[in-house]
GROMACS .gro file of N, CA and C in nm:
model
  447
    1UNK      N    1  13.117   5.096  11.370
    1UNK     CA    2  13.213   5.224  11.415
    1UNK      C    3  13.146   5.252  11.560
    2UNK      N    4  13.131   5.269  11.654
    2UNK     CA    5  13.095   5.321  11.754
    2UNK      C    6  13.046   5.450  11.788
    3UNK      N    7  12.899   5.456  11.819
    3UNK     CA    8  12.851   5.538  11.868
    3UNK      C    9  12.904   5.674  11.922
    4UNK      N   10  12.995   5.681  12.035
    4UNK     CA   11  13.100   5.773  12.087
    4UNK      C   12  13.177   5.820  12.015
    5UNK      N   13  13.287   5.728  11.938
    5UNK     CA   14  13.363   5.810  11.816
    5UNK      C   15  13.301   5.917  11.714
    6UNK      N   16  13.134   5.874  11.686
    6UNK     CA   17  13.033   5.985  11.590
    6UNK      C   18  13.053   6.173  11.647
    7UNK      N   19  13.058   6.231  11.535
    7UNK     CA   20  12.997   6.329  11.584
    7UNK      C   21  12.848   6.418  11.505
    8UNK      N   22  12.796   6.473  11.515
    8UNK     CA   23  12.711   6.547  11.466
    8UNK      C   24  12.755   6.691  11.389
    9UNK      N   25  12.768   6.715  11.287
    9UNK     CA   26  12.856   6.829  11.277
    9UNK      C   27  12.702   6.887  11.144
   10UNK      N   28  12.718   7.067  11.177
   10UNK     CA   29  12.618   7.145  11.053
   10UNK      C   30  12.719   7.204  10.979
   11UNK      N   31  12.625   7.130  10.888
   11UNK     CA   32  12.705   7.151  10.739
   11UNK      C   33  12.607   7.172  10.584
   12UNK      N   34  12.538   7.262  10.672
   12UNK     CA   35  12.405   7.279  10.594
   12UNK      C   36  12.416   7.365  10.481
   13UNK      N   37  12.518   7.411  10.477
   13UNK     CA   38  12.596   7.546  10.327
   13UNK      C   39  12.764   7.470  10.276
   14UNK      N   40  12.705   7.294  10.344
   14UNK     CA   41  12.889   7.272  10.227
   14UNK      C   42  12.756   7.147  10.118
   15UNK      N   43  12.783   7.263  10.029
   15UNK     CA   44  12.739   7.146   9.928
   15UNK      C   45  12.781   7.041   9.811
   16UNK      N   46  12.966   6.991   9.928
   16UNK     CA   47  12.980   6.922   9.843
   16UNK      C   48  12.984   6.761   9.905
   17UNK      N   49  12.913   6.881  10.069
   17UNK     CA   50  12.877   6.765  10.192
   17UNK      C   51  12.746   6.654  10.170
   18UNK      N   52  12.724   6.762  10.030
   18UNK     CA   53  12.563   6.763  10.065
   18UNK      C   54  12.545   6.647   9.970
   19UNK      N   55  12.661   6.688   9.845
   19UNK     CA   56  12.648   6.617   9.757
   19UNK      C   57  12.694   6.427   9.802
   20UNK      N   58  12.743   6.456   9.898
   20UNK     CA   59  12.822   6.298   9.917
   20UNK      C   60  12.710   6.258   9.975
   21UNK      N   61  12.613   6.309  10.068
   21UNK     CA   62  12.542   6.256  10.126
   21UNK      C   63  12.406   6.127  10.058
   22UNK      N   64  12.369   6.288   9.895
   22UNK     CA   65  12.271   6.218   9.823
   22UNK      C   66  12.316   6.132   9.746
   23UNK      N   67  12.473   6.124   9.665
   23UNK     CA   68  12.542   6.005   9.601
   23UNK      C   69  12.500   5.862   9.700
   24UNK      N   70  12.559   5.886   9.836
   24UNK     CA   71  12.558   5.768   9.919
   24UNK      C   72  12.410   5.671   9.908
   25UNK      N   73  12.289   5.780   9.908
   25UNK     CA   74  12.181   5.739   9.937
   25UNK      C   75  12.106   5.669   9.819
   26UNK      N   76  12.183   5.733   9.706
   26UNK     CA   77  12.159   5.672   9.504
   26UNK      C   78  12.254   5.595   9.538
   27UNK      N   79  12.301   5.537   9.580
   27UNK     CA   80  12.425   5.392   9.577
   27UNK      C   81  12.342   5.301   9.609
   28UNK      N   82  12.300   5.319   9.716
   28UNK     CA   83  12.223   5.226   9.799
   28UNK      C   84  12.090   5.191   9.760
   29UNK      N   85  12.019   5.254   9.711
   29UNK     CA   86  11.891   5.274   9.625
   29UNK      C   87  11.966   5.189   9.503
   30UNK      N   88  11.950   5.210   9.475
   30UNK     CA   89  12.045   5.132   9.316
   30UNK      C   90  12.091   4.960   9.399
   31UNK      N   91  12.204   4.928   9.445
   31UNK     CA   92  12.176   4.856   9.522
   31UNK      C   93  12.024   4.765   9.551
   32UNK      N   94  11.978   4.852   9.638
   32UNK     CA   95  11.910   4.738   9.646
   32UNK      C   96  11.814   4.696   9.605
   33UNK      N   97  11.779   4.782   9.474
   33UNK     CA   98  11.634   4.784   9.369
   33UNK      C   99  11.705   4.714   9.252
   34UNK      N  100  11.819   4.729   9.186
   34UNK     CA  101  11.864   4.711   9.084
   34UNK      C  102  11.884   4.824   8.940
   35UNK      N  103  11.746   4.856   9.026
   35UNK     CA  104  11.734   4.997   8.903
   35UNK      C  105  11.903   5.063   8.902
   36UNK      N  106  11.981   5.063   8.792
   36UNK     CA  107  12.078   5.127   8.751
   36UNK      C  108  12.141   5.280   8.690
   37UNK      N  109  12.022   5.274   8.653
   37UNK     CA  110  11.987   5.405   8.554
   37UNK      C  111  11.913   5.513   8.634
   38UNK      N  112  12.007   5.652   8.673
   38UNK     CA  113  11.936   5.778   8.743
   38UNK      C  114  12.018   5.867   8.635
   39UNK      N  115  11.948   5.959   8.649
   39UNK     CA  116  11.975   6.074   8.521
   39UNK      C  117  11.904   6.206   8.622
   40UNK      N  118  11.975   6.296   8.614
   40UNK     CA  119  11.904   6.407   8.638
   40UNK      C  120  11.918   6.512   8.539
   41UNK      N  121  11.808   6.551   8.590
   41UNK     CA  122  11.726   6.679   8.488
   41UNK      C  123  11.708   6.822   8.536
   42UNK      N  124  11.797   6.924   8.443
   42UNK     CA  125  11.810   7.063   8.473
   42UNK      C  126  11.750   7.133   8.325
   43UNK      N  127  11.651   7.140   8.315
   43UNK     CA  128  11.620   7.241   8.227
   43UNK      C  129  11.612   7.384   8.261
   44UNK      N  130  11.653   7.482   8.148
   44UNK     CA  131  11.700   7.636   8.194
   44UNK      C  132  11.555   7.729   8.070
   45UNK      N  133  11.523   7.841   8.097
   45UNK     CA  134  11.446   7.886   8.040
   45UNK      C  135  11.521   8.048   8.045
   46UNK      N  136  11.624   8.091   7.922
   46UNK     CA  137  11.673   8.183   7.923
   46UNK      C  138  11.664   8.302   7.817
   47UNK      N  139  11.675   8.412   7.858
   47UNK     CA  140  11.630   8.505   7.766
   47UNK      C  141  11.756   8.560   7.645
   48UNK      N  142  11.750   8.658   7.576
   48UNK     CA  143  11.834   8.678   7.449
   48UNK      C  144  11.994   8.691   7.547
   49UNK      N  145  11.947   8.737   7.598
   49UNK     CA  146  12.124   8.767   7.694
   49UNK      C  147  12.136   8.662   7.765
   50UNK      N  148  12.090   8.578   7.800
   50UNK     CA  149  12.133   8.457   7.849
   50UNK      C  150  12.092   8.454   8.053
   51UNK      N  151  11.999   8.496   8.087
   51UNK     CA  152  11.981   8.515   8.211
   51UNK      C  153  11.884   8.460   8.208
   52UNK      N  154  11.861   8.417   8.367
   52UNK     CA  155  11.782   8.230   8.370
   52UNK      C  156  11.621   8.304   8.443
   53UNK      N  157  11.537   8.238   8.363
   53UNK     CA  158  11.433   8.335   8.349
   53UNK      C  159  11.284   8.284   8.377
   54UNK      N  160  11.278   8.099   8.438
   54UNK     CA  161  11.320   7.980   8.469
   54UNK      C  162  11.370   7.846   8.459
   55UNK      N  163  11.269   7.736   8.514
   55UNK     CA  164  11.377   7.617   8.536
   55UNK      C  165  11.281   7.518   8.567
   56UNK      N  166  11.307   7.371   8.548
   56UNK     CA  167  11.253   7.256   8.591
   56UNK      C  168  11.385   7.236   8.596
   57UNK      N  169  11.376   7.136   8.702
   57UNK     CA  170  11.496   7.052   8.768
   57UNK      C  171  11.459   6.888   8.859
   58UNK      N  172  11.508   6.790   8.855
   58UNK     CA  173  11.460   6.651   8.893
   58UNK      C  174  11.523   6.539   8.831
   59UNK      N  175  11.476   6.469   8.874
   59UNK     CA  176  11.533   6.307   8.819
   59UNK      C  177  11.425   6.154   8.741
   60UNK      N  178  11.541   6.098   8.692
   60UNK     CA  179  11.485   5.990   8.632
   60UNK      C  180  11.535   5.843   8.665
   61UNK      N  181  11.486   5.786   8.708
   61UNK     CA  182  11.473   5.688   8.795
   61UNK      C  183  11.406   5.594   8.797
   62UNK      N  184  11.368   5.414   8.813
   62UNK     CA  185  11.338   5.359   8.884
   62UNK      C  186  11.197   5.354   8.827
   63UNK      N  187  11.195   5.442   8.638
   63UNK     CA  188  11.081   5.442   8.548
   63UNK      C  189  10.951   5.535   8.567
   64UNK      N  190  11.038   5.627   8.705
   64UNK     CA  191  10.948   5.825   8.755
   64UNK      C  192  11.102   5.921   8.705
   65UNK      N  193  10.984   5.996   8.671
   65UNK     CA  194  11.038   6.111   8.655
   65UNK      C  195  11.029   6.180   8.836
   66UNK      N  196  11.106   6.246   8.907
   66UNK     CA  197  11.058   6.258   9.008
   66UNK      C  198  11.108   6.417   9.020
   67UNK      N  199  11.045   6.491   8.981
   67UNK     CA  200  10.983   6.682   8.895
   67UNK      C  201  11.040   6.735   9.055
   68UNK      N  202  11.180   6.772   9.119
   68UNK     CA  203  11.207   6.904   9.247
   68UNK      C  204  11.128   7.010   9.246
   69UNK      N  205  11.161   7.078   9.085
   69UNK     CA  206  11.156   7.251   9.167
   69UNK      C  207  11.092   7.302   8.946
   70UNK      N  208  11.028   7.358   9.036
   70UNK     CA  209  10.948   7.416   8.829
   70UNK      C  210  10.894   7.581   8.901
   71UNK      N  211  11.029   7.667   8.821
   71UNK     CA  212  11.001   7.770   8.880
   71UNK      C  213  10.992   7.904   8.718
   72UNK      N  214  10.882   7.962   8.707
   72UNK     CA  215  10.979   8.091   8.639
   72UNK      C  216  10.938   8.189   8.625
   73UNK      N  217  11.001   8.296   8.674
   73UNK     CA  218  11.007   8.432   8.683
   73UNK      C  219  10.871   8.541   8.709
   74UNK      N  220  10.833   8.591   8.741
   74UNK     CA  221  10.694   8.609   8.843
   74UNK      C  222  10.651   8.684   8.679
   75UNK      N  223  10.754   8.804   8.627
   75UNK     CA  224  10.689   8.868   8.473
   75UNK      C  225  10.692   8.787   8.376
   76UNK      N  226  10.716   8.642   8.347
   76UNK     CA  227  10.713   8.543   8.299
   76UNK      C  228  10.583   8.482   8.298
   77UNK      N  229  10.500   8.513   8.414
   77UNK     CA  230  10.418   8.398   8.458
   77UNK      C  231  10.244   8.386   8.362
   78UNK      N  232  10.222   8.305   8.251
   78UNK     CA  233  10.095   8.251   8.261
   78UNK      C  234  10.128   8.284   8.098
   79UNK      N  235  10.237   8.272   7.995
   79UNK     CA  236  10.253   8.297   7.893
   79UNK      C  237  10.283   8.183   7.811
   80UNK      N  238  10.256   8.082   7.904
   80UNK     CA  239  10.283   7.924   7.826
   80UNK      C  240  10.454   7.886   7.912
   81UNK      N  241  10.496   7.922   7.941
   81UNK     CA  242  10.696   7.884   7.992
   81UNK      C  243  10.676   7.753   8.083
   82UNK      N  244  10.590   7.787   8.133
   82UNK     CA  245  10.580   7.679   8.283
   82UNK      C  246  10.550   7.546   8.233
   83UNK      N  247  10.427   7.550   8.116
   83UNK     CA  248  10.336   7.438   8.022
   83UNK      C  249  10.524   7.405   7.909
   84UNK      N  250  10.591   7.484   7.882
   84UNK     CA  251  10.648   7.430   7.825
   84UNK      C  252  10.751   7.359   7.880
   85UNK      N  253  10.837   7.403   8.009
   85UNK     CA  254  10.906   7.351   8.077
   85UNK      C  255  10.861   7.247   8.140
   86UNK      N  256  10.751   7.187   8.145
   86UNK     CA  257  10.700   7.041   8.214
   86UNK      C  258  10.746   6.943   8.039
   87UNK      N  259  10.649   7.017   7.999
   87UNK     CA  260  10.605   6.931   7.856
   87UNK      C  261  10.770   6.865   7.800
   88UNK      N  262  10.884   6.984   7.842
   88UNK     CA  263  10.977   6.909   7.814
   88UNK      C  264  11.048   6.789   7.906
   89UNK      N  265  11.021   6.870   8.019
   89UNK     CA  266  11.061   6.736   8.155
   89UNK      C  267  10.955   6.677   8.148
   90UNK      N  268  10.883   6.596   8.082
   90UNK     CA  269  10.829   6.531   8.056
   90UNK      C  270  10.874   6.437   7.902
   91UNK      N  271  10.904   6.507   7.796
   91UNK     CA  272  10.953   6.426   7.698
   91UNK      C  273  11.114   6.342   7.751
   92UNK      N  274  11.173   6.429   7.854
   92UNK     CA  275  11.317   6.417   7.907
   92UNK      C  276  11.252   6.230   7.933
   93UNK      N  277  11.156   6.232   8.076
   93UNK     CA  278  11.082   6.173   8.120
   93UNK      C  279  11.079   6.027   8.039
   94UNK      N  280  10.996   6.063   7.918
   94UNK     CA  281  11.030   6.002   7.814
   94UNK      C  282  11.124   5.913   7.768
   95UNK      N  283  11.180   5.960   7.710
   95UNK     CA  284  11.322   5.951   7.624
   95UNK      C  285  11.443   5.876   7.790
   96UNK      N  286  11.372   5.852   7.857
   96UNK     CA  287  11.481   5.802   7.968
   96UNK      C  288  11.400   5.664   8.072
   97UNK      N  289  11.300   5.640   7.920
   97UNK     CA  290  11.195   5.508   7.977
   97UNK      C  291  11.099   5.511   8.111
   98UNK      N  292  11.137   5.679   8.161
   98UNK     CA  293  10.996   5.686   8.259
   98UNK      C  294  10.876   5.668   8.234
   99UNK      N  295  10.780   5.570   8.274
   99UNK     CA  296  10.630   5.595   8.244
   99UNK      C  297  10.533   5.712   8.335
  100UNK      N  298  10.589   5.757   8.425
  100UNK     CA  299  10.516   5.866   8.567
  100UNK      C  300  10.600   5.927   8.576
  101UNK      N  301  10.494   6.027   8.615
  101UNK     CA  302  10.574   6.160   8.670
  101UNK      C  303  10.498   6.157   8.834
  102UNK      N  304  10.637   6.231   8.904
  102UNK     CA  305  10.597   6.255   9.032
  102UNK      C  306  10.664   6.426   9.068
  103UNK      N  307  10.542   6.474   9.187
  103UNK     CA  308  10.603   6.619   9.187
  103UNK      C  309  10.527   6.690   9.335
  104UNK      N  310  10.535   6.732   9.405
  104UNK     CA  311  10.489   6.836   9.464
  104UNK      C  312  10.488   6.957   9.498
  105UNK      N  313  10.381   7.034   9.537
  105UNK     CA  314  10.406   7.175   9.511
  105UNK      C  315  10.308   7.170   9.622
  106UNK      N  316  10.261   7.363   9.670
  106UNK     CA  317  10.197   7.384   9.759
  106UNK      C  318  10.056   7.484   9.744
  107UNK      N  319   9.994   7.496   9.825
  107UNK     CA  320   9.880   7.535   9.772
  107UNK      C  321   9.861   7.655   9.697
  108UNK      N  322   9.967   7.735   9.772
  108UNK     CA  323   9.987   7.885   9.739
  108UNK      C  324  10.051   7.887   9.578
  109UNK      N  325  10.109   7.803   9.568
  109UNK     CA  326  10.149   7.786   9.418
  109UNK      C  327  10.091   7.715   9.354
  110UNK      N  328  10.084   7.610   9.220
  110UNK     CA  329  10.022   7.599   9.160
  110UNK      C  330   9.946   7.421   9.116
  111UNK      N  331   9.885   7.406   9.200
  111UNK     CA  332   9.847   7.305   9.199
  111UNK      C  333   9.716   7.345   9.127
  112UNK      N  334   9.672   7.408   9.047
  112UNK     CA  335   9.552   7.370   8.961
  112UNK      C  336   9.647   7.378   8.814
  113UNK      N  337   9.776   7.468   8.775
  113UNK     CA  338   9.831   7.472   8.710
  113UNK      C  339   9.840   7.310   8.653
  114UNK      N  340   9.894   7.226   8.750
  114UNK     CA  341   9.925   7.059   8.704
  114UNK      C  342   9.823   7.000   8.690
  115UNK      N  343   9.686   7.028   8.743
  115UNK     CA  344   9.549   6.977   8.744
  115UNK      C  345   9.551   6.990   8.603
  116UNK      N  346   9.535   7.109   8.549
  116UNK     CA  347   9.476   7.072   8.420
  116UNK      C  348   9.605   7.037   8.331
  117UNK      N  349   9.680   7.000   8.370
  117UNK     CA  350   9.847   6.944   8.284
  117UNK      C  351   9.779   6.791   8.304
  118UNK      N  352   9.707   6.745   8.377
  118UNK     CA  353   9.703   6.599   8.419
  118UNK      C  354   9.719   6.532   8.528
  119UNK      N  355   9.787   6.595   8.587
  119UNK     CA  356   9.825   6.558   8.741
  119UNK      C  357   9.705   6.547   8.813
  120UNK      N  358   9.712   6.442   8.891
  120UNK     CA  359   9.608   6.352   9.033
  120UNK      C  360   9.665   6.392   9.119
  121UNK      N  361   9.603   6.482   9.241
  121UNK     CA  362   9.667   6.455   9.370
  121UNK      C  363   9.655   6.331   9.506
  122UNK      N  364   9.746   6.235   9.449
  122UNK     CA  365   9.754   6.128   9.571
  122UNK      C  366   9.750   6.140   9.751
  123UNK      N  367   9.771   6.250   9.728
  123UNK     CA  368   9.777   6.242   9.923
  123UNK      C  369   9.809   6.452   9.892
  124UNK      N  370   9.803   6.431  10.065
  124UNK     CA  371   9.874   6.628  10.110
  124UNK      C  372   9.851   6.640  10.306
  125UNK      N  373   9.889   6.711  10.301
  125UNK     CA  374   9.941   6.717  10.401
  125UNK      C  375   9.898   6.902  10.458
  126UNK      N  376   9.750   6.822  10.568
  126UNK     CA  377   9.727   6.958  10.613
  126UNK      C  378   9.825   7.068  10.728
  127UNK      N  379   9.806   7.222  10.686
  127UNK     CA  380   9.828   7.301  10.751
  127UNK      C  381  10.032   7.262  10.778
  128UNK      N  382  10.102   7.264  10.600
  128UNK     CA  383  10.204   7.240  10.612
  128UNK      C  384  10.252   7.347  10.430
  129UNK      N  385  10.312   7.492  10.483
  129UNK     CA  386  10.355   7.498  10.595
  129UNK      C  387  10.240   7.574  10.655
  130UNK      N  388  10.156   7.579  10.766
  130UNK     CA  389  10.089   7.634  10.897
  130UNK      C  390  10.018   7.743  10.800
  131UNK      N  391   9.929   7.730  10.748
  131UNK     CA  392   9.776   7.878  10.721
  131UNK      C  393   9.726   7.765  10.517
  132UNK      N  394   9.818   7.670  10.481
  132UNK     CA  395   9.825   7.586  10.360
  132UNK      C  396   9.865   7.507  10.330
  133UNK      N  397   9.789   7.419  10.260
  133UNK     CA  398   9.831   7.221  10.259
  133UNK      C  399   9.989   7.244  10.112
  134UNK      N  400   9.957   7.048  10.170
  134UNK     CA  401  10.106   7.079  10.119
  134UNK      C  402  10.065   6.959   9.996
  135UNK      N  403  10.099   6.956   9.837
  135UNK     CA  404   9.978   6.806   9.804
  135UNK      C  405  10.106   6.809   9.675
  136UNK      N  406  10.046   6.652   9.717
  136UNK     CA  407  10.159   6.548   9.636
  136UNK      C  408  10.063   6.511   9.457
  137UNK      N  409  10.139   6.512   9.417
  137UNK     CA  410  10.069   6.438   9.246
  137UNK      C  411  10.135   6.415   9.201
  138UNK      N  412  10.090   6.350   9.116
  138UNK     CA  413  10.145   6.247   8.998
  138UNK      C  414  10.059   6.218   8.852
  139UNK      N  415  10.147   6.193   8.734
  139UNK     CA  416  10.094   6.166   8.649
  139UNK      C  417  10.125   6.037   8.561
  140UNK      N  418  10.040   5.977   8.497
  140UNK     CA  419  10.086   5.837   8.395
  140UNK      C  420  10.129   5.936   8.303
  141UNK      N  421  10.198   5.921   8.250
  141UNK     CA  422  10.222   5.930   8.107
  141UNK      C  423  10.213   5.846   7.990
  142UNK      N  424  10.173   5.906   7.863
  142UNK     CA  425  10.140   5.828   7.768
  142UNK      C  426  10.245   5.851   7.641
  143UNK      N  427  10.272   5.725   7.547
  143UNK     CA  428  10.327   5.713   7.441
  143UNK      C  429  10.344   5.871   7.384
  144UNK      N  430  10.506   5.887   7.334
  144UNK     CA  431  10.465   6.013   7.269
  144UNK      C  432  10.357   5.979   7.125
  145UNK      N  433  10.313   6.097   7.090
  145UNK     CA  434  10.217   6.147   7.020
  145UNK      C  435  10.052   6.063   7.062
  146UNK      N  436  10.029   5.982   7.138
  146UNK     CA  437   9.941   5.915   7.172
  146UNK      C  438   9.808   6.040   7.238
  147UNK      N  439   9.728   6.029   7.261
  147UNK     CA  440   9.609   6.093   7.344
  147UNK      C  441   9.628   6.082   7.482
  148UNK      N  442   9.550   6.155   7.507
  148UNK     CA  443   9.554   6.140   7.656
  148UNK      C  444   9.403   6.122   7.658
  149UNK      N  445   9.388   5.989   7.775
  149UNK     CA  446   9.241   5.888   7.808
  149UNK      C  447   9.146   6.008   7.777
   0.00000   0.00000   0.00000
């Protein structure tokens, strides 16, 4: 298609358009790599009333789990809920034939939380956002029931 017949429109609030872009990229990735199995993950922590108090999202693809978001409400932090969500995500990864997990976190979020759980920082972007660092972390998973090295 000729460039002069295309236009860019701001659709930042259009979830359908965003989903279409994601699906098109995933289809391309599957075609090129041969990795067909792509599975989204969304695990929620809810109280007895059903109110969302935390959660973890991501997807399994290509032998990896990519954790996009891990969040626990402020009043529940420090009580093991983040650990439980991360362990549930790692179980999801194993169930989907993933041997590794990767995620990002900011300096002001939870890099030490992840380090205590066996994640290592393999890259960082300084001054993103300004005044802080952005960490890229990974963890090799062990088989269920195996001890960590």
